[in-house]
Amino acid sequence: MASKDDFKPALLIVDLQEDFCPPNGSLAVAGGRDIAPIINTLLSLPFTLKVATKDFHPPDHISFASNHPPPNNKPFESVVTIANPYNASEIERTRLWPDHCVQGTPGAELISELDVAKIQHVVEKGQDTRVEMYSAFAAPFRDPPVANSGLADRLRESGVTHVFVVGLAMDYCVNFTAVDAAKEGFKTYVVEEATRAVDPGAWDEVKVSLAGHGVKMVSVEGREVER
Ligand code: VGL
Ligand code: ZN
């Protein structure tokens, strides 16, 4: 028989920060601010644990186009190779961005529309200047792992079984965070109305990829969203 212990859900609010939101964010995601009300509604529900993540970069972060020499230094366009700092043979190709979410700047703040008083734990990520870190769990490097945030242990300590991911951006940090949550063994969902993409054209492709990793897209209506 299913018991209450079989369902201990966490809400993971990814990077709902000024720099990812119009009108002034340096890496504004279209409609990013519009998801705050629905996330506040989710925050009023009895989740076992409510977590917010913050992209939190030093000014010399490797993902900023401004920190690379020309000609391969165009925000949104250029792609560079990043190596695992502890194992140069493990490499990742990664896109460059405008400077964003710099530690201590207003752009790194959670947006004021968010009901932050209901958030119990904040994860800051992307502090290691040498690696990109879309996932709130760790950088993409696995051999050896880099920049473990401790989030998986925090969720397990609370007995969390299911993880509901919302926030920004659907095709980057929400995507990678949800995939890692599933890899960590949590039943993982992305709430469709509570996220927005940097590249809306990538939406369907990301959905298929999420499904391939066992992550389900759900709607606040309660039905599973068809893909
Ligand atoms: C993100 C690009 C760069 C995100 C973070 O939060 O999705 N995207 N850094
Ligand atoms: Zn970033």
PDB file of C-alpha atoms and ligand atoms in Angstrom:
ATOM      1  CA  MET A   1       0.000   0.000   0.000  1.00  0.00           C
ATOM      2  CA  ALA A   2       1.233   3.487  -0.832  1.00  0.00           C
ATOM      3  CA  SER A   3       1.915   5.563   2.255  1.00  0.00           C
ATOM      4  CA  LYS A   4       2.549   9.233   2.777  1.00  0.00           C
ATOM      5  CA  ASP A   5       6.282   8.495   2.885  1.00  0.00           C
ATOM      6  CA  ASP A   6       6.181   7.544  -0.786  1.00  0.00           C
ATOM      7  CA  PHE A   7       5.530  11.140  -1.813  1.00  0.00           C
ATOM      8  CA  LYS A   8       7.801  13.817  -0.397  1.00  0.00           C
ATOM      9  CA  PRO A   9       8.012  16.476  -3.078  1.00  0.00           C
ATOM     10  CA  ALA A  10      10.536  19.284  -3.379  1.00  0.00           C
ATOM     11  CA  LEU A  11      10.003  22.477  -5.366  1.00  0.00           C
ATOM     12  CA  LEU A  12      13.163  23.672  -7.120  1.00  0.00           C
ATOM     13  CA  ILE A  13      12.936  27.260  -8.362  1.00  0.00           C
ATOM     14  CA  VAL A  14      15.802  27.744 -10.794  1.00  0.00           C
ATOM     15  CA  ASP A  15      17.497  31.109 -11.359  1.00  0.00           C
ATOM     16  CA  LEU A  16      14.483  33.434 -11.120  1.00  0.00           C
ATOM     17  CA  GLN A  17      16.887  36.377 -11.034  1.00  0.00           C
ATOM     18  CA  GLU A  18      16.866  39.930 -12.341  1.00  0.00           C
ATOM     19  CA  ASP A  19      19.437  39.294 -15.082  1.00  0.00           C
ATOM     20  CA  PHE A  20      17.225  36.579 -16.612  1.00  0.00           C
ATOM     21  CA  CYS A  21      14.105  38.777 -16.631  1.00  0.00           C
ATOM     22  CA  PRO A  22      12.827  41.638 -18.776  1.00  0.00           C
ATOM     23  CA  PRO A  23      12.914  44.568 -18.955  1.00  0.00           C
ATOM     24  CA  ASN A  24      16.489  45.136 -17.754  1.00  0.00           C
ATOM     25  CA  GLY A  25      18.138  41.726 -17.418  1.00  0.00           C
ATOM     26  CA  SER A  26      21.405  41.350 -19.317  1.00  0.00           C
ATOM     27  CA  LEU A  27      20.348  37.828 -20.399  1.00  0.00           C
ATOM     28  CA  ALA A  28      16.583  38.391 -20.279  1.00  0.00           C
ATOM     29  CA  VAL A  29      14.395  35.412 -21.161  1.00  0.00           C
ATOM     30  CA  ALA A  30      11.161  36.445 -22.902  1.00  0.00           C
ATOM     31  CA  GLY A  31       8.280  36.232 -20.424  1.00  0.00           C
ATOM     32  CA  GLY A  32      10.641  35.320 -17.591  1.00  0.00           C
ATOM     33  CA  ARG A  33       8.992  37.602 -15.041  1.00  0.00           C
ATOM     34  CA  ASP A  34       5.508  36.375 -15.985  1.00  0.00           C
ATOM     35  CA  ILE A  35       6.043  33.004 -14.309  1.00  0.00           C
ATOM     36  CA  ALA A  36       6.380  34.531 -10.812  1.00  0.00           C
ATOM     37  CA  PRO A  37       2.648  34.360  -9.929  1.00  0.00           C
ATOM     38  CA  ILE A  38       2.317  30.686 -10.789  1.00  0.00           C
ATOM     39  CA  ILE A  39       5.512  29.884  -8.865  1.00  0.00           C
ATOM     40  CA  ASN A  40       4.134  31.805  -5.867  1.00  0.00           C
ATOM     41  CA  THR A  41       0.999  29.662  -6.088  1.00  0.00           C
ATOM     42  CA  LEU A  42       3.202  26.544  -6.054  1.00  0.00           C
ATOM     43  CA  LEU A  43       5.103  27.996  -3.063  1.00  0.00           C
ATOM     44  CA  SER A  44       1.829  28.090  -1.109  1.00  0.00           C
ATOM     45  CA  LEU A  45       1.478  24.290  -1.443  1.00  0.00           C
ATOM     46  CA  PRO A  46       2.843  21.869   1.182  1.00  0.00           C
ATOM     47  CA  PHE A  47       6.115  20.807  -0.457  1.00  0.00           C
ATOM     48  CA  THR A  48       8.523  18.951   1.818  1.00  0.00           C
ATOM     49  CA  LEU A  49      11.284  21.361   0.803  1.00  0.00           C
ATOM     50  CA  LYS A  50      11.247  24.605  -1.204  1.00  0.00           C
ATOM     51  CA  VAL A  51      14.574  25.497  -2.786  1.00  0.00           C
ATOM     52  CA  ALA A  52      15.687  28.428  -4.929  1.00  0.00           C
ATOM     53  CA  THR A  53      18.867  28.417  -6.982  1.00  0.00           C
ATOM     54  CA  LYS A  54      20.917  31.430  -8.002  1.00  0.00           C
ATOM     55  CA  ASP A  55      23.360  31.681 -10.858  1.00  0.00           C
ATOM     56  CA  PHE A  56      26.231  33.374  -9.006  1.00  0.00           C
ATOM     57  CA  HIS A  57      29.279  34.110 -11.118  1.00  0.00           C
ATOM     58  CA  PRO A  58      32.573  35.842 -10.353  1.00  0.00           C
ATOM     59  CA  PRO A  59      33.280  38.689 -12.846  1.00  0.00           C
ATOM     60  CA  ASP A  60      35.959  36.632 -14.625  1.00  0.00           C
ATOM     61  CA  HIS A  61      33.648  33.676 -15.273  1.00  0.00           C
ATOM     62  CA  ILE A  62      34.448  31.508 -18.297  1.00  0.00           C
ATOM     63  CA  SER A  63      30.871  31.718 -19.659  1.00  0.00           C
ATOM     64  CA  PHE A  64      31.098  35.474 -20.234  1.00  0.00           C
ATOM     65  CA  ALA A  65      31.943  36.389 -23.826  1.00  0.00           C
ATOM     66  CA  SER A  66      33.694  39.489 -22.452  1.00  0.00           C
ATOM     67  CA  ASN A  67      36.363  37.259 -20.887  1.00  0.00           C
ATOM     68  CA  HIS A  68      37.438  35.718 -24.214  1.00  0.00           C
ATOM     69  CA  PRO A  69      39.614  37.150 -26.987  1.00  0.00           C
ATOM     70  CA  PRO A  70      38.137  38.018 -30.388  1.00  0.00           C
ATOM     71  CA  PRO A  71      36.953  36.787 -32.760  1.00  0.00           C
ATOM     72  CA  ASN A  72      35.298  33.964 -30.795  1.00  0.00           C
ATOM     73  CA  ASN A  73      33.733  36.185 -28.150  1.00  0.00           C
ATOM     74  CA  LYS A  74      30.241  37.060 -29.346  1.00  0.00           C
ATOM     75  CA  PRO A  75      27.531  36.743 -26.677  1.00  0.00           C
ATOM     76  CA  PHE A  76      24.848  34.172 -27.657  1.00  0.00           C
ATOM     77  CA  GLU A  77      26.855  33.149 -30.757  1.00  0.00           C
ATOM     78  CA  SER A  78      30.312  31.978 -29.838  1.00  0.00           C
ATOM     79  CA  VAL A  79      30.961  28.471 -28.575  1.00  0.00           C
ATOM     80  CA  VAL A  80      34.180  27.558 -26.758  1.00  0.00           C
ATOM     81  CA  THR A  81      35.752  24.432 -25.335  1.00  0.00           C
ATOM     82  CA  ILE A  82      36.024  24.115 -21.559  1.00  0.00           C
ATOM     83  CA  ALA A  83      38.061  21.372 -19.888  1.00  0.00           C
ATOM     84  CA  ASN A  84      37.589  19.698 -16.550  1.00  0.00           C
ATOM     85  CA  PRO A  85      40.096  21.615 -14.371  1.00  0.00           C
ATOM     86  CA  TYR A  86      41.240  18.304 -12.855  1.00  0.00           C
ATOM     87  CA  ASN A  87      41.280  16.244 -16.058  1.00  0.00           C
ATOM     88  CA  ALA A  88      42.125  18.088 -19.277  1.00  0.00           C
ATOM     89  CA  SER A  89      40.951  15.170 -21.401  1.00  0.00           C
ATOM     90  CA  GLU A  90      37.334  15.712 -20.371  1.00  0.00           C
ATOM     91  CA  ILE A  91      36.005  18.621 -22.392  1.00  0.00           C
ATOM     92  CA  GLU A  92      32.669  20.314 -23.042  1.00  0.00           C
ATOM     93  CA  ARG A  93      31.619  22.676 -25.805  1.00  0.00           C
ATOM     94  CA  THR A  94      29.728  25.598 -24.305  1.00  0.00           C
ATOM     95  CA  ARG A  95      27.970  28.762 -25.476  1.00  0.00           C
ATOM     96  CA  LEU A  96      29.100  32.227 -24.391  1.00  0.00           C
ATOM     97  CA  TRP A  97      26.777  34.776 -22.808  1.00  0.00           C
ATOM     98  CA  PRO A  98      26.618  38.440 -21.875  1.00  0.00           C
ATOM     99  CA  ASP A  99      27.940  39.121 -18.363  1.00  0.00           C
ATOM    100  CA  HIS A 100      25.121  38.046 -16.016  1.00  0.00           C
ATOM    101  CA  CYS A 101      24.370  37.277 -12.359  1.00  0.00           C
ATOM    102  CA  VAL A 102      27.675  38.644 -11.132  1.00  0.00           C
ATOM    103  CA  GLN A 103      28.056  38.088  -7.376  1.00  0.00           C
ATOM    104  CA  GLY A 104      27.006  41.150  -5.399  1.00  0.00           C
ATOM    105  CA  THR A 105      25.247  42.944  -8.274  1.00  0.00           C
ATOM    106  CA  PRO A 106      21.486  43.705  -8.543  1.00  0.00           C
ATOM    107  CA  GLY A 107      21.282  41.376 -11.558  1.00  0.00           C
ATOM    108  CA  ALA A 108      22.075  38.404  -9.324  1.00  0.00           C
ATOM    109  CA  GLU A 109      19.138  39.087  -6.954  1.00  0.00           C
ATOM    110  CA  LEU A 110      16.040  36.886  -6.960  1.00  0.00           C
ATOM    111  CA  ILE A 111      13.253  38.953  -8.525  1.00  0.00           C
ATOM    112  CA  SER A 112      11.215  40.917  -5.995  1.00  0.00           C
ATOM    113  CA  GLU A 113       7.929  39.407  -7.278  1.00  0.00           C
ATOM    114  CA  LEU A 114       8.977  36.022  -5.884  1.00  0.00           C
ATOM    115  CA  ASP A 115       7.611  35.109  -2.445  1.00  0.00           C
ATOM    116  CA  VAL A 116      11.107  34.535  -1.018  1.00  0.00           C
ATOM    117  CA  ALA A 117       9.866  34.207   2.586  1.00  0.00           C
ATOM    118  CA  LYS A 118       8.533  30.724   1.682  1.00  0.00           C
ATOM    119  CA  ILE A 119      11.909  29.511   0.367  1.00  0.00           C
ATOM    120  CA  GLN A 120      13.789  27.295   2.845  1.00  0.00           C
ATOM    121  CA  HIS A 121      17.117  26.731   1.097  1.00  0.00           C
ATOM    122  CA  VAL A 122      19.133  28.683  -1.476  1.00  0.00           C
ATOM    123  CA  VAL A 123      21.777  27.119  -3.707  1.00  0.00           C
ATOM    124  CA  GLU A 124      24.352  29.420  -5.306  1.00  0.00           C
ATOM    125  CA  LYS A 125      25.999  27.938  -8.379  1.00  0.00           C
ATOM    126  CA  GLY A 126      28.522  28.841 -11.046  1.00  0.00           C
ATOM    127  CA  GLN A 127      31.050  30.301  -8.602  1.00  0.00           C
ATOM    128  CA  ASP A 128      33.981  28.346 -10.044  1.00  0.00           C
ATOM    129  CA  THR A 129      35.304  30.662 -12.719  1.00  0.00           C
ATOM    130  CA  ARG A 130      36.788  27.759 -14.721  1.00  0.00           C
ATOM    131  CA  VAL A 131      33.602  25.808 -15.490  1.00  0.00           C
ATOM    132  CA  GLU A 132      30.086  26.381 -16.794  1.00  0.00           C
ATOM    133  CA  MET A 133      27.420  25.091 -14.398  1.00  0.00           C
ATOM    134  CA  TYR A 134      23.861  24.960 -15.710  1.00  0.00           C
ATOM    135  CA  SER A 135      22.805  22.218 -13.294  1.00  0.00           C
ATOM    136  CA  ALA A 136      22.146  23.207  -9.684  1.00  0.00           C
ATOM    137  CA  PHE A 137      23.704  19.879  -8.654  1.00  0.00           C
ATOM    138  CA  ALA A 138      27.176  20.084 -10.261  1.00  0.00           C
ATOM    139  CA  ALA A 139      29.166  21.134 -13.316  1.00  0.00           C
ATOM    140  CA  PRO A 140      28.835  18.767 -16.299  1.00  0.00           C
ATOM    141  CA  PHE A 141      32.237  17.167 -15.662  1.00  0.00           C
ATOM    142  CA  ARG A 142      32.122  13.688 -14.171  1.00  0.00           C
ATOM    143  CA  ASP A 143      35.740  12.436 -14.112  1.00  0.00           C
ATOM    144  CA  PRO A 144      36.303  13.656 -11.461  1.00  0.00           C
ATOM    145  CA  PRO A 145      33.066  15.477 -10.580  1.00  0.00           C
ATOM    146  CA  VAL A 146      33.382  19.266 -10.215  1.00  0.00           C
ATOM    147  CA  ALA A 147      31.478  21.825  -8.133  1.00  0.00           C
ATOM    148  CA  ASN A 148      29.041  19.567  -6.294  1.00  0.00           C
ATOM    149  CA  SER A 149      26.597  22.008  -4.661  1.00  0.00           C
ATOM    150  CA  GLY A 150      25.421  19.572  -2.000  1.00  0.00           C
ATOM    151  CA  LEU A 151      21.847  19.848  -3.279  1.00  0.00           C
ATOM    152  CA  ALA A 152      21.351  16.106  -3.782  1.00  0.00           C
ATOM    153  CA  ASP A 153      22.407  15.421  -0.176  1.00  0.00           C
ATOM    154  CA  ARG A 154      20.169  18.236   1.084  1.00  0.00           C
ATOM    155  CA  LEU A 155      17.168  16.719  -0.731  1.00  0.00           C
ATOM    156  CA  ARG A 156      17.948  13.243   0.568  1.00  0.00           C
ATOM    157  CA  GLU A 157      18.345  14.533   4.147  1.00  0.00           C
ATOM    158  CA  SER A 158      14.773  15.796   3.915  1.00  0.00           C
ATOM    159  CA  GLY A 159      13.572  12.457   2.551  1.00  0.00           C
ATOM    160  CA  VAL A 160      12.574  13.984  -0.767  1.00  0.00           C
ATOM    161  CA  THR A 161      11.266  11.503  -3.333  1.00  0.00           C
ATOM    162  CA  HIS A 162       9.923  13.747  -6.112  1.00  0.00           C
ATOM    163  CA  VAL A 163      11.397  16.959  -7.541  1.00  0.00           C
ATOM    164  CA  PHE A 164       9.350  19.602  -9.366  1.00  0.00           C
ATOM    165  CA  VAL A 165      11.548  21.993 -11.340  1.00  0.00           C
ATOM    166  CA  VAL A 166      10.416  25.476 -12.404  1.00  0.00           C
ATOM    167  CA  GLY A 167      12.142  28.755 -13.324  1.00  0.00           C
ATOM    168  CA  LEU A 168      14.675  29.872 -15.920  1.00  0.00           C
ATOM    169  CA  ALA A 169      15.785  28.950 -18.434  1.00  0.00           C
ATOM    170  CA  MET A 170      13.883  25.907 -19.717  1.00  0.00           C
ATOM    171  CA  ASP A 171      16.548  25.053 -22.297  1.00  0.00           C
ATOM    172  CA  TYR A 172      19.556  25.584 -20.005  1.00  0.00           C
ATOM    173  CA  CYS A 173      19.516  25.543 -16.218  1.00  0.00           C
ATOM    174  CA  VAL A 174      16.039  24.030 -15.819  1.00  0.00           C
ATOM    175  CA  ASN A 175      16.918  21.357 -18.372  1.00  0.00           C
ATOM    176  CA  PHE A 176      20.289  20.390 -16.856  1.00  0.00           C
ATOM    177  CA  THR A 177      18.989  20.596 -13.267  1.00  0.00           C
ATOM    178  CA  ALA A 178      16.031  18.338 -14.058  1.00  0.00           C
ATOM    179  CA  VAL A 179      18.220  15.781 -15.843  1.00  0.00           C
ATOM    180  CA  ASP A 180      20.632  15.665 -12.890  1.00  0.00           C
ATOM    181  CA  ALA A 181      17.732  15.338 -10.432  1.00  0.00           C
ATOM    182  CA  ALA A 182      16.531  12.295 -12.364  1.00  0.00           C
ATOM    183  CA  LYS A 183      20.084  10.891 -12.433  1.00  0.00           C
ATOM    184  CA  GLU A 184      20.224  11.333  -8.642  1.00  0.00           C
ATOM    185  CA  GLY A 185      17.214   9.039  -8.423  1.00  0.00           C
ATOM    186  CA  PHE A 186      14.392  11.505  -7.785  1.00  0.00           C
ATOM    187  CA  LYS A 187      11.159  11.246  -9.749  1.00  0.00           C
ATOM    188  CA  THR A 188      11.480  14.488 -11.646  1.00  0.00           C
ATOM    189  CA  TYR A 189       8.993  16.818 -13.295  1.00  0.00           C
ATOM    190  CA  VAL A 190       9.181  20.168 -15.062  1.00  0.00           C
ATOM    191  CA  VAL A 191       6.070  22.326 -14.676  1.00  0.00           C
ATOM    192  CA  GLU A 192       5.364  23.539 -18.181  1.00  0.00           C
ATOM    193  CA  GLU A 193       3.632  26.857 -17.389  1.00  0.00           C
ATOM    194  CA  ALA A 194       6.283  27.804 -14.825  1.00  0.00           C
ATOM    195  CA  THR A 195       9.310  27.967 -17.111  1.00  0.00           C
ATOM    196  CA  ARG A 196      10.469  29.891 -20.214  1.00  0.00           C
ATOM    197  CA  ALA A 197      13.241  29.239 -22.750  1.00  0.00           C
ATOM    198  CA  VAL A 198      16.167  31.373 -23.958  1.00  0.00           C
ATOM    199  CA  ASP A 199      15.497  29.918 -27.430  1.00  0.00           C
ATOM    200  CA  PRO A 200      11.758  29.202 -27.625  1.00  0.00           C
ATOM    201  CA  GLY A 201      12.445  27.364 -30.900  1.00  0.00           C
ATOM    202  CA  ALA A 202      14.331  24.711 -28.920  1.00  0.00           C
ATOM    203  CA  TRP A 203      11.332  23.910 -26.698  1.00  0.00           C
ATOM    204  CA  ASP A 204      10.146  20.707 -28.407  1.00  0.00           C
ATOM    205  CA  GLU A 205      13.660  19.330 -28.795  1.00  0.00           C
ATOM    206  CA  VAL A 206      14.399  19.918 -25.091  1.00  0.00           C
ATOM    207  CA  LYS A 207      11.119  18.241 -24.142  1.00  0.00           C
ATOM    208  CA  VAL A 208      12.044  15.137 -26.103  1.00  0.00           C
ATOM    209  CA  SER A 209      15.495  15.122 -24.488  1.00  0.00           C
ATOM    210  CA  LEU A 210      14.000  15.504 -20.998  1.00  0.00           C
ATOM    211  CA  ALA A 211      11.630  12.613 -21.672  1.00  0.00           C
ATOM    212  CA  GLY A 212      14.621  10.523 -22.771  1.00  0.00           C
ATOM    213  CA  HIS A 213      16.150  11.144 -19.340  1.00  0.00           C
ATOM    214  CA  GLY A 214      12.950  10.130 -17.574  1.00  0.00           C
ATOM    215  CA  VAL A 215      11.860  13.698 -16.754  1.00  0.00           C
ATOM    216  CA  LYS A 216       8.141  14.324 -17.217  1.00  0.00           C
ATOM    217  CA  MET A 217       6.619  17.616 -18.287  1.00  0.00           C
ATOM    218  CA  VAL A 218       3.516  18.275 -16.254  1.00  0.00           C
ATOM    219  CA  SER A 219       0.927  21.002 -16.290  1.00  0.00           C
ATOM    220  CA  VAL A 220      -0.485  22.773 -13.234  1.00  0.00           C
ATOM    221  CA  GLU A 221      -3.814  21.523 -14.556  1.00  0.00           C
ATOM    222  CA  GLY A 222      -2.651  18.137 -13.289  1.00  0.00           C
ATOM    223  CA  ARG A 223      -2.600  16.308 -16.593  1.00  0.00           C
ATOM    224  CA  GLU A 224       0.631  15.183 -18.182  1.00  0.00           C
ATOM    225  CA  VAL A 225       1.463  17.421 -21.111  1.00  0.00           C
ATOM    226  CA  GLU A 226       1.515  15.621 -24.459  1.00  0.00           C
ATOM    227  CA  ARG A 227       4.616  16.136 -26.476  1.00  0.00           C
TER     228      ARG A 227
HETATM  229  C1  VGL B   1      21.533  30.150 -17.527  1.00  0.00           C
HETATM  230  C2  VGL B   1      22.736  30.786 -19.376  1.00  0.00           C
HETATM  231  C3  VGL B   1      23.817  31.087 -18.583  1.00  0.00           C
HETATM  232  C4  VGL B   1      20.237  29.652 -16.961  1.00  0.00           C
HETATM  233  C5  VGL B   1      22.608  30.446 -16.713  1.00  0.00           C
HETATM  234  O1  VGL B   1      19.950  29.946 -15.780  1.00  0.00           O
HETATM  235  O2  VGL B   1      19.490  28.969 -17.694  1.00  0.00           O
HETATM  236  N1  VGL B   1      21.611  30.305 -18.856  1.00  0.00           N
HETATM  237  N2  VGL B   1      23.745  30.916 -17.264  1.00  0.00           N
HETATM  238 ZN    ZN B   2      25.273  31.672 -15.964  1.00  0.00          ZN
END
